[in-house]
CSV table of C-alpha atoms in Angstrom, one decimal:
chain,number,residue,atom,x,y,z
A,1,GLN,CA,107.1,75.8,-39.0
A,2,LEU,CA,103.5,75.4,-37.4
A,3,ASP,CA,105.1,75.3,-33.7
A,4,PRO,CA,107.9,77.1,-33.5
A,5,GLU,CA,108.9,77.5,-30.6
A,6,ASN,CA,108.8,72.9,-29.8
A,7,THR,CA,106.3,72.8,-27.5
A,8,GLY,CA,104.8,69.8,-29.3
A,9,PHE,CA,101.3,71.5,-29.5
A,10,ILE,CA,99.4,73.5,-32.2
A,11,GLY,CA,95.9,75.2,-31.7
A,12,VAL,CA,92.9,74.0,-33.1
A,13,GLU,CA,92.2,76.4,-35.6
A,14,THR,CA,95.9,76.1,-36.9
A,15,PHE,CA,95.5,72.3,-36.9
A,16,ALA,CA,92.3,72.7,-38.9
A,17,SER,CA,93.9,75.1,-41.8
A,18,LEU,CA,96.9,72.7,-41.5
A,19,VAL,CA,94.0,69.3,-42.5
A,20,HIS,CA,92.0,71.2,-45.0
A,21,SER,CA,95.1,72.4,-47.2
A,22,HIS,CA,97.5,69.2,-46.9
A,23,GLU,CA,98.6,67.8,-49.7
A,24,LEU,CA,97.8,63.8,-49.1
A,25,PRO,CA,94.6,62.1,-49.4
A,26,LEU,CA,94.0,61.3,-45.9
A,27,ASP,CA,91.5,58.5,-45.0
A,28,PRO,CA,88.4,61.3,-44.8
A,29,ALA,CA,87.0,58.9,-41.5
A,30,LYS,CA,90.2,60.1,-39.2
A,31,LEU,CA,90.1,63.4,-40.2
A,32,ASP,CA,86.4,63.5,-39.0
A,33,MET,CA,88.1,61.3,-36.0
A,34,LEU,CA,91.1,64.0,-35.5
A,35,VAL,CA,89.0,67.5,-35.6
A,36,ALA,CA,87.0,65.5,-33.1
A,37,LEU,CA,90.0,65.2,-30.8
A,38,ALA,CA,90.9,68.8,-31.9
A,39,GLN,CA,88.0,70.6,-30.4
A,40,GLY,CA,87.5,67.8,-27.6
A,41,ASN,CA,91.0,68.9,-25.9
A,42,ASP,CA,90.4,71.0,-22.9
A,43,GLU,CA,93.1,73.7,-23.8
A,44,GLY,CA,92.0,74.2,-27.6
A,45,GLN,CA,95.4,72.5,-28.7
A,46,VAL,CA,96.4,69.5,-30.8
A,47,CYS,CA,99.4,67.5,-29.1
A,48,TYR,CA,101.6,66.0,-32.0
A,49,GLN,CA,102.3,62.7,-30.4
A,50,GLU,CA,98.3,62.2,-30.6
A,51,LEU,CA,98.1,62.7,-34.2
A,52,VAL,CA,101.0,60.7,-34.7
A,53,ASP,CA,98.9,57.8,-32.6
A,54,LEU,CA,96.0,58.5,-34.1
A,55,ILE,CA,97.3,58.5,-38.2
A,56,SER,CA,98.7,55.5,-37.3
A,57,SER,CA,95.7,54.1,-36.1
A,58,LYS,CA,96.8,53.6,-33.0
A,59,ARG,CA,93.7,54.4,-30.7
A,60,SER,CA,94.4,57.0,-27.4
A,61,SER,CA,92.5,58.0,-24.5
A,62,SER,CA,92.3,61.4,-25.6
A,63,PHE,CA,90.6,60.5,-28.1
A,64,LYS,CA,87.9,58.3,-25.9
A,65,ARG,CA,87.4,61.0,-24.0
A,66,ALA,CA,86.4,63.9,-26.7
A,67,ILE,CA,84.4,61.5,-27.9
A,68,ALA,CA,82.7,60.5,-24.3
A,69,ASN,CA,82.1,64.2,-23.1
A,70,GLY,CA,80.3,64.4,-26.2
A,71,GLN,CA,81.6,68.1,-27.3
A,72,ARG,CA,81.4,67.1,-31.2
A,73,ALA,CA,79.7,64.4,-32.8
A,74,LEU,CA,81.3,63.4,-35.9
A,75,PRO,CA,79.2,64.7,-39.1
A,76,ARG,CA,79.0,60.8,-41.2
A,77,ASP,CA,76.6,58.5,-40.6
A,78,VAL,CA,76.0,55.1,-38.7
A,79,LEU,CA,77.7,52.3,-40.6
A,80,LEU,CA,74.6,50.7,-41.9
A,81,ASP,CA,73.9,53.6,-44.4
A,82,GLU,CA,76.8,52.7,-45.9
A,83,THR,CA,76.4,51.5,-49.6
A,84,GLY,CA,78.7,49.8,-52.2
A,85,LEU,CA,80.8,47.8,-50.1
A,86,GLY,CA,81.9,44.3,-50.9
A,87,PHE,CA,81.0,41.2,-50.1
A,88,TYR,CA,84.1,41.5,-47.3
A,89,LYS,CA,84.2,45.0,-45.9
A,90,ARG,CA,80.3,43.5,-45.4
A,91,PHE,CA,81.3,40.9,-43.1
A,92,VAL,CA,83.3,43.5,-41.4
A,93,ARG,CA,80.6,45.9,-40.8
A,94,TYR,CA,78.7,42.6,-39.8
A,95,VAL,CA,81.1,41.4,-37.5
A,96,ALA,CA,81.2,45.3,-35.9
A,97,TYR,CA,77.9,45.7,-35.1
A,98,GLU,CA,77.9,41.8,-33.8
A,99,ILE,CA,80.3,43.0,-31.5
A,100,LEU,CA,81.2,46.3,-30.4
A,101,PRO,CA,78.6,48.5,-28.7
A,102,CYS,CA,79.3,52.0,-29.2
A,103,GLU,CA,79.0,53.4,-32.7
A,104,MET,CA,82.7,55.2,-32.1
A,105,ASP,CA,84.3,52.0,-32.1
A,106,ARG,CA,82.1,50.1,-34.2
A,107,ARG,CA,83.3,53.4,-37.1
A,108,TRP,CA,87.0,52.9,-36.0
A,109,TYR,CA,87.2,49.2,-35.9
A,110,PHE,CA,85.6,49.3,-39.1
A,111,TYR,CA,87.9,51.8,-40.9
A,112,GLN,CA,91.6,50.9,-39.1
A,113,HIS,CA,90.4,47.1,-39.7
A,114,ARG,CA,93.3,44.8,-41.8
A,115,THR,CA,92.8,41.3,-42.7
A,116,CYS,CA,96.4,40.9,-41.5
A,117,PRO,CA,97.2,38.8,-39.0
A,118,PRO,CA,93.8,36.5,-39.8
A,119,PRO,CA,91.5,35.3,-37.4
A,120,VAL,CA,93.5,31.7,-37.1
A,121,PHE,CA,93.3,30.9,-33.6
A,122,MET,CA,89.6,29.6,-33.9
A,123,ALA,CA,90.1,28.1,-36.8
A,124,ALA,CA,92.7,26.0,-36.0
A,125,VAL,CA,91.6,25.0,-33.1
A,126,THR,CA,87.7,24.1,-34.4
A,127,LEU,CA,90.2,22.1,-37.2
A,128,THR,CA,92.3,20.1,-34.6
A,129,GLN,CA,89.1,18.9,-32.7
A,130,ILE,CA,87.4,17.3,-36.1
A,131,ILE,CA,90.4,16.0,-37.2
A,132,VAL,CA,90.9,14.0,-34.1
A,133,PHE,CA,87.9,13.2,-33.5
A,134,LEU,CA,87.3,11.6,-37.1
A,135,CYS,CA,90.6,10.0,-36.6
A,136,TYR,CA,89.2,8.3,-33.6
A,137,GLY,CA,86.3,7.6,-35.1
A,138,ALA,CA,88.0,6.0,-38.3
A,139,ARG,CA,89.6,4.1,-35.7
A,140,LEU,CA,87.6,2.9,-33.4
A,141,ASN,CA,84.3,2.5,-35.8
A,142,LYS,CA,81.9,4.2,-32.9
A,143,TRP,CA,80.8,7.8,-33.7
A,144,VAL,CA,78.5,8.9,-31.0
A,145,LEU,CA,79.3,8.1,-26.8
A,146,GLN,CA,82.9,7.2,-27.8
A,147,THR,CA,83.7,7.7,-24.2
A,148,TYR,CA,81.5,3.8,-23.5
A,149,HIS,CA,85.2,2.8,-25.5
A,150,PRO,CA,87.2,1.6,-23.4
A,151,GLU,CA,90.5,2.4,-26.2
A,152,TYR,CA,89.1,5.8,-26.6
A,153,MET,CA,89.5,6.8,-22.8
A,154,LYS,CA,92.7,5.5,-22.6
A,155,SER,CA,94.0,8.1,-25.3
A,156,PRO,CA,96.9,10.3,-23.8
A,157,LEU,CA,94.9,13.7,-24.5
A,158,VAL,CA,91.7,12.6,-21.8
A,159,TYR,CA,92.0,14.5,-18.7
A,160,HIS,CA,91.9,11.5,-16.3
A,161,PRO,CA,92.4,11.4,-12.5
A,162,GLY,CA,94.6,8.6,-12.1
A,163,HIS,CA,97.1,10.2,-14.7
A,164,ARG,CA,96.5,13.8,-13.7
A,165,ALA,CA,100.6,14.1,-13.1
A,166,ARG,CA,100.4,14.2,-17.0
A,167,ALA,CA,100.3,17.6,-17.1
A,168,TRP,CA,99.4,18.5,-20.4
A,169,ARG,CA,96.2,16.5,-20.0
A,170,PHE,CA,94.6,19.3,-18.1
A,171,LEU,CA,94.4,21.6,-22.0
A,172,THR,CA,94.6,18.7,-24.4
A,173,TYR,CA,91.1,17.0,-23.7
A,174,MET,CA,90.0,20.2,-25.5
A,175,PHE,CA,90.4,18.0,-28.7
A,176,MET,CA,88.1,15.1,-27.3
A,177,HIS,CA,84.8,15.0,-27.6
A,178,VAL,CA,82.0,12.5,-26.4
A,179,GLY,CA,80.1,12.5,-30.1
A,180,LEU,CA,78.8,14.4,-32.9
A,181,GLU,CA,76.3,16.2,-30.8
A,182,GLN,CA,79.4,17.9,-28.3
A,183,LEU,CA,81.4,18.4,-31.7
A,184,GLY,CA,79.0,20.3,-33.9
A,185,PHE,CA,78.1,22.4,-30.8
A,186,ASN,CA,81.4,23.3,-29.7
A,187,ALA,CA,82.5,23.7,-33.4
A,188,LEU,CA,79.2,26.1,-34.7
A,189,LEU,CA,79.7,28.0,-31.1
A,190,GLN,CA,83.8,28.6,-31.7
A,191,LEU,CA,82.8,29.5,-35.6
A,192,MET,CA,79.9,31.9,-35.0
A,193,ILE,CA,81.1,33.6,-31.6
A,194,GLY,CA,84.8,32.8,-31.4
A,195,VAL,CA,86.2,34.2,-34.7
A,196,PRO,CA,84.3,37.5,-34.8
A,197,LEU,CA,85.5,37.9,-31.3
A,198,GLU,CA,89.5,37.5,-32.7
A,199,MET,CA,88.6,39.7,-35.8
A,200,VAL,CA,87.9,42.3,-33.3
A,201,HIS,CA,89.9,41.9,-29.7
A,202,GLY,CA,92.8,39.8,-31.0
A,203,ILE,CA,94.3,36.5,-31.4
A,204,LEU,CA,96.6,37.2,-27.9
A,205,ARG,CA,93.3,38.7,-25.9
A,206,ILE,CA,91.0,35.5,-27.4
A,207,SER,CA,93.1,32.8,-26.6
A,208,PHE,CA,94.1,33.6,-23.1
A,209,LEU,CA,90.2,33.5,-22.5
A,210,TYR,CA,89.5,31.0,-24.1
A,211,LEU,CA,92.6,28.2,-22.8
A,212,ALA,CA,92.0,29.9,-19.3
A,213,GLY,CA,87.8,28.7,-19.3
A,214,VAL,CA,89.8,25.0,-20.8
A,215,LEU,CA,92.3,25.2,-17.7
A,216,ALA,CA,89.9,26.5,-15.3
A,217,GLY,CA,87.3,23.6,-16.4
A,218,SER,CA,90.1,20.6,-15.6
A,219,LEU,CA,90.6,21.8,-12.9
A,220,THR,CA,88.0,22.7,-11.3
A,221,VAL,CA,86.8,19.2,-12.1
A,222,SER,CA,89.8,17.7,-10.4
A,223,ILE,CA,88.3,19.7,-7.3
A,224,THR,CA,84.8,19.1,-7.2
A,225,ASP,CA,84.5,15.8,-9.0
A,226,MET,CA,87.5,14.0,-8.3
A,227,ARG,CA,86.7,10.4,-9.7
A,228,ALA,CA,85.4,11.8,-12.9
A,229,PRO,CA,87.5,12.1,-16.6
A,230,LEU,CA,86.8,15.0,-18.3
A,231,VAL,CA,86.5,15.5,-22.7
A,232,GLY,CA,85.8,18.5,-25.0
A,233,GLY,CA,86.5,22.1,-25.7
A,234,SER,CA,82.8,23.0,-23.3
A,235,GLY,CA,85.3,25.0,-20.6
A,236,GLY,CA,87.0,27.3,-23.5
A,237,VAL,CA,83.0,27.5,-25.6
A,238,TYR,CA,81.5,28.7,-22.7
A,239,ALA,CA,84.7,31.4,-21.1
A,240,LEU,CA,83.9,32.8,-25.0
A,241,CYS,CA,79.8,32.7,-25.4
A,242,SER,CA,79.2,33.8,-21.4
A,243,ALA,CA,81.2,36.9,-21.9
A,244,HIS,CA,79.8,37.5,-25.2
A,245,LEU,CA,76.7,37.4,-23.6
A,246,ALA,CA,77.4,39.3,-20.2
A,247,ASN,CA,79.0,41.9,-22.5
A,248,VAL,CA,75.6,42.6,-24.5
A,249,VAL,CA,73.5,42.5,-21.6
A,250,MET,CA,75.8,45.2,-19.9
A,251,ASN,CA,75.4,47.3,-23.3
A,252,TRP,CA,72.0,46.4,-24.3
A,253,ALA,CA,70.8,49.7,-25.1
A,254,GLY,CA,74.4,50.3,-27.4
A,255,MET,CA,74.5,47.2,-29.5
A,256,ARG,CA,72.8,46.6,-32.6
A,257,CYS,CA,72.6,43.4,-33.7
A,258,PRO,CA,69.6,42.4,-34.9
A,259,TYR,CA,66.9,40.2,-33.2
A,260,LYS,CA,69.0,40.2,-30.4
A,261,LEU,CA,66.6,39.6,-27.2
A,262,LEU,CA,65.8,36.1,-29.5
A,263,ARG,CA,68.9,35.6,-29.8
A,264,MET,CA,69.9,35.7,-26.4
A,265,VAL,CA,67.3,33.4,-25.3
A,266,LEU,CA,68.0,30.7,-28.0
A,267,ALA,CA,71.9,31.2,-27.0
A,268,LEU,CA,70.8,30.2,-23.3
A,269,VAL,CA,68.5,27.5,-24.1
A,270,CYS,CA,71.0,25.4,-25.8
A,271,MET,CA,74.4,26.3,-23.3
A,272,SER,CA,71.5,25.3,-20.6
A,273,SER,CA,70.6,21.9,-22.9
A,274,GLU,CA,74.4,21.0,-23.3
A,275,VAL,CA,74.6,21.6,-19.5
A,276,GLY,CA,71.4,19.4,-18.6
A,277,ARG,CA,72.8,16.9,-21.7
A,278,ALA,CA,76.3,16.6,-20.0
A,279,VAL,CA,74.8,16.3,-16.1
A,280,TRP,CA,72.2,13.4,-17.4
A,281,LEU,CA,75.5,11.6,-19.5
A,282,ARG,CA,77.4,12.0,-16.1
A,283,PHE,CA,75.2,10.8,-13.9
A,284,SER,CA,72.3,8.9,-15.9
A,285,PRO,CA,74.2,7.0,-18.7
A,286,PRO,CA,72.6,5.6,-21.4
A,287,LEU,CA,74.7,2.3,-21.3
A,288,PRO,CA,76.3,0.7,-18.7
A,289,ALA,CA,80.0,1.8,-18.2
A,290,SER,CA,83.2,0.5,-17.2
A,291,GLY,CA,84.2,4.5,-15.1
A,292,PRO,CA,83.1,7.0,-14.5
A,293,GLN,CA,81.4,9.6,-17.2
A,294,PRO,CA,82.9,12.6,-18.3
A,295,SER,CA,82.0,15.6,-15.4
A,296,PHE,CA,79.7,18.3,-16.5
A,297,MET,CA,81.7,20.8,-14.3
A,298,ALA,CA,83.9,22.3,-17.0
A,299,HIS,CA,80.9,23.9,-18.2
A,300,LEU,CA,80.6,26.2,-15.6
A,301,ALA,CA,83.6,26.7,-14.3
A,302,GLY,CA,84.6,28.2,-18.3
A,303,ALA,CA,80.9,30.1,-17.8
A,304,ILE,CA,82.0,31.5,-14.7
A,305,VAL,CA,85.9,32.5,-16.2
A,306,GLY,CA,83.8,33.9,-19.3
A,307,ILE,CA,81.5,36.4,-16.9
A,308,SER,CA,84.5,37.5,-14.7
A,309,MET,CA,88.0,37.5,-16.6
A,310,GLY,CA,86.2,37.4,-20.1
A,311,LEU,CA,83.7,40.7,-19.8
A,312,THR,CA,86.5,43.1,-18.4
A,313,ILE,CA,88.9,41.6,-21.7
A,314,LEU,CA,85.8,42.1,-24.3
A,315,ARG,CA,84.8,45.9,-22.6
A,316,SER,CA,88.3,47.6,-22.9
A,317,TYR,CA,88.6,47.7,-26.7
A,318,GLU,CA,91.6,48.9,-27.9
A,319,GLU,CA,92.6,49.9,-24.7
A,320,SER,CA,95.9,48.5,-22.7
A,321,LEU,CA,94.6,45.5,-20.1
A,322,GLN,CA,97.2,46.4,-17.9
A,323,ASP,CA,96.2,49.5,-16.9
A,324,GLN,CA,92.9,48.7,-15.3
A,325,CYS,CA,92.9,47.7,-11.8
A,326,GLY,CA,90.1,45.5,-12.1
A,327,TRP,CA,92.0,43.4,-14.6
A,328,TRP,CA,94.9,42.9,-12.4
A,329,VAL,CA,92.6,41.7,-9.3
A,330,LEU,CA,90.7,39.0,-11.8
A,331,LEU,CA,94.6,38.4,-12.8
A,332,LEU,CA,95.6,37.5,-9.5
A,333,SER,CA,91.8,35.9,-8.1
A,334,TYR,CA,92.9,33.2,-11.3
A,335,GLY,CA,96.3,33.0,-9.8
A,336,THR,CA,95.0,32.0,-6.6
A,337,PHE,CA,92.5,29.7,-7.9
A,338,LEU,CA,95.2,27.9,-10.1
A,339,LEU,CA,97.9,27.9,-7.1
A,340,PHE,CA,95.0,26.2,-5.1
A,341,ALA,CA,94.3,23.8,-7.1
A,342,VAL,CA,97.5,22.6,-8.3
A,343,PHE,CA,98.4,22.2,-4.4
A,344,TRP,CA,94.9,20.0,-4.6
A,345,ASN,CA,95.9,17.8,-7.4
A,346,ILE,CA,99.5,17.7,-5.2
A,347,PHE,CA,97.9,16.7,-1.8
A,348,ALA,CA,94.0,15.9,-1.5
A,349,TYR,CA,94.1,13.3,-3.9
A,350,ASP,CA,94.5,9.4,-1.7
């Protein structure tokens, strides 16, 4: 009725009257966003497909352009001013302010967030790591410096240069840990940083980033520290942490998480201390060992993956990665590294 010529567009005035006279109880937040989209359109028209995308909670580039151009600010107050929220909604708001640097993105995430699917990847990885650690601890009766037990290093999950033909070890080493300290550090960061990141960016992006850090860690060790084994999920953990910290630094003015400078310093100190401890255990072990101790290069490789590939993933909230040229450049670089590492493992070992 409003578009008799079937052009797919209606004017802003017609659209505004339609919104205010509509019989269905639409979400007020989405109504504000729809009006912002309409008034941000250069031709003063609203596309039918854009209308459908926004109502169905599908983020569109037109909406982001309308907000970015500043042609109309949404009239609501910031999320921090909302009262009467339940515990879960308060947690979602906390996640939004922890992860996202833009108030528009935070509001969009808060109003369209759904509990399904839940952030199961990081929880499942952490739970598996704890179960594996408890099983080996009970079996060997050793809870610290487990790598000094010869039976522990014979596990089919540990990456070892002598067993590199068993390709699954390049990933499964993430379930094994040196002791309580390393497990506790990794588990804490995975739950505190990984779970909020997965809630915002989804299981596919965060699982890809985590596993890319894990795989890059083992392959880097196989190239740079060819005699050393490897245990622990530090490659994936440092990929997540470095990506998040880099995102905070790049969007420092827009981040609204409390005490961000203090928390940044504490995170860097803790991560640096963990790397220093790994270096110390590698070159100056406190106990005599039958062979080389686990390498620390996975920490550095994970951090590089996070700063490069991870930063691109976290900066593109609700946008298609395949539409970004930078993403393909990083993916090609990572693929080239994987190919080089595979050939290195085939031909460079004696």
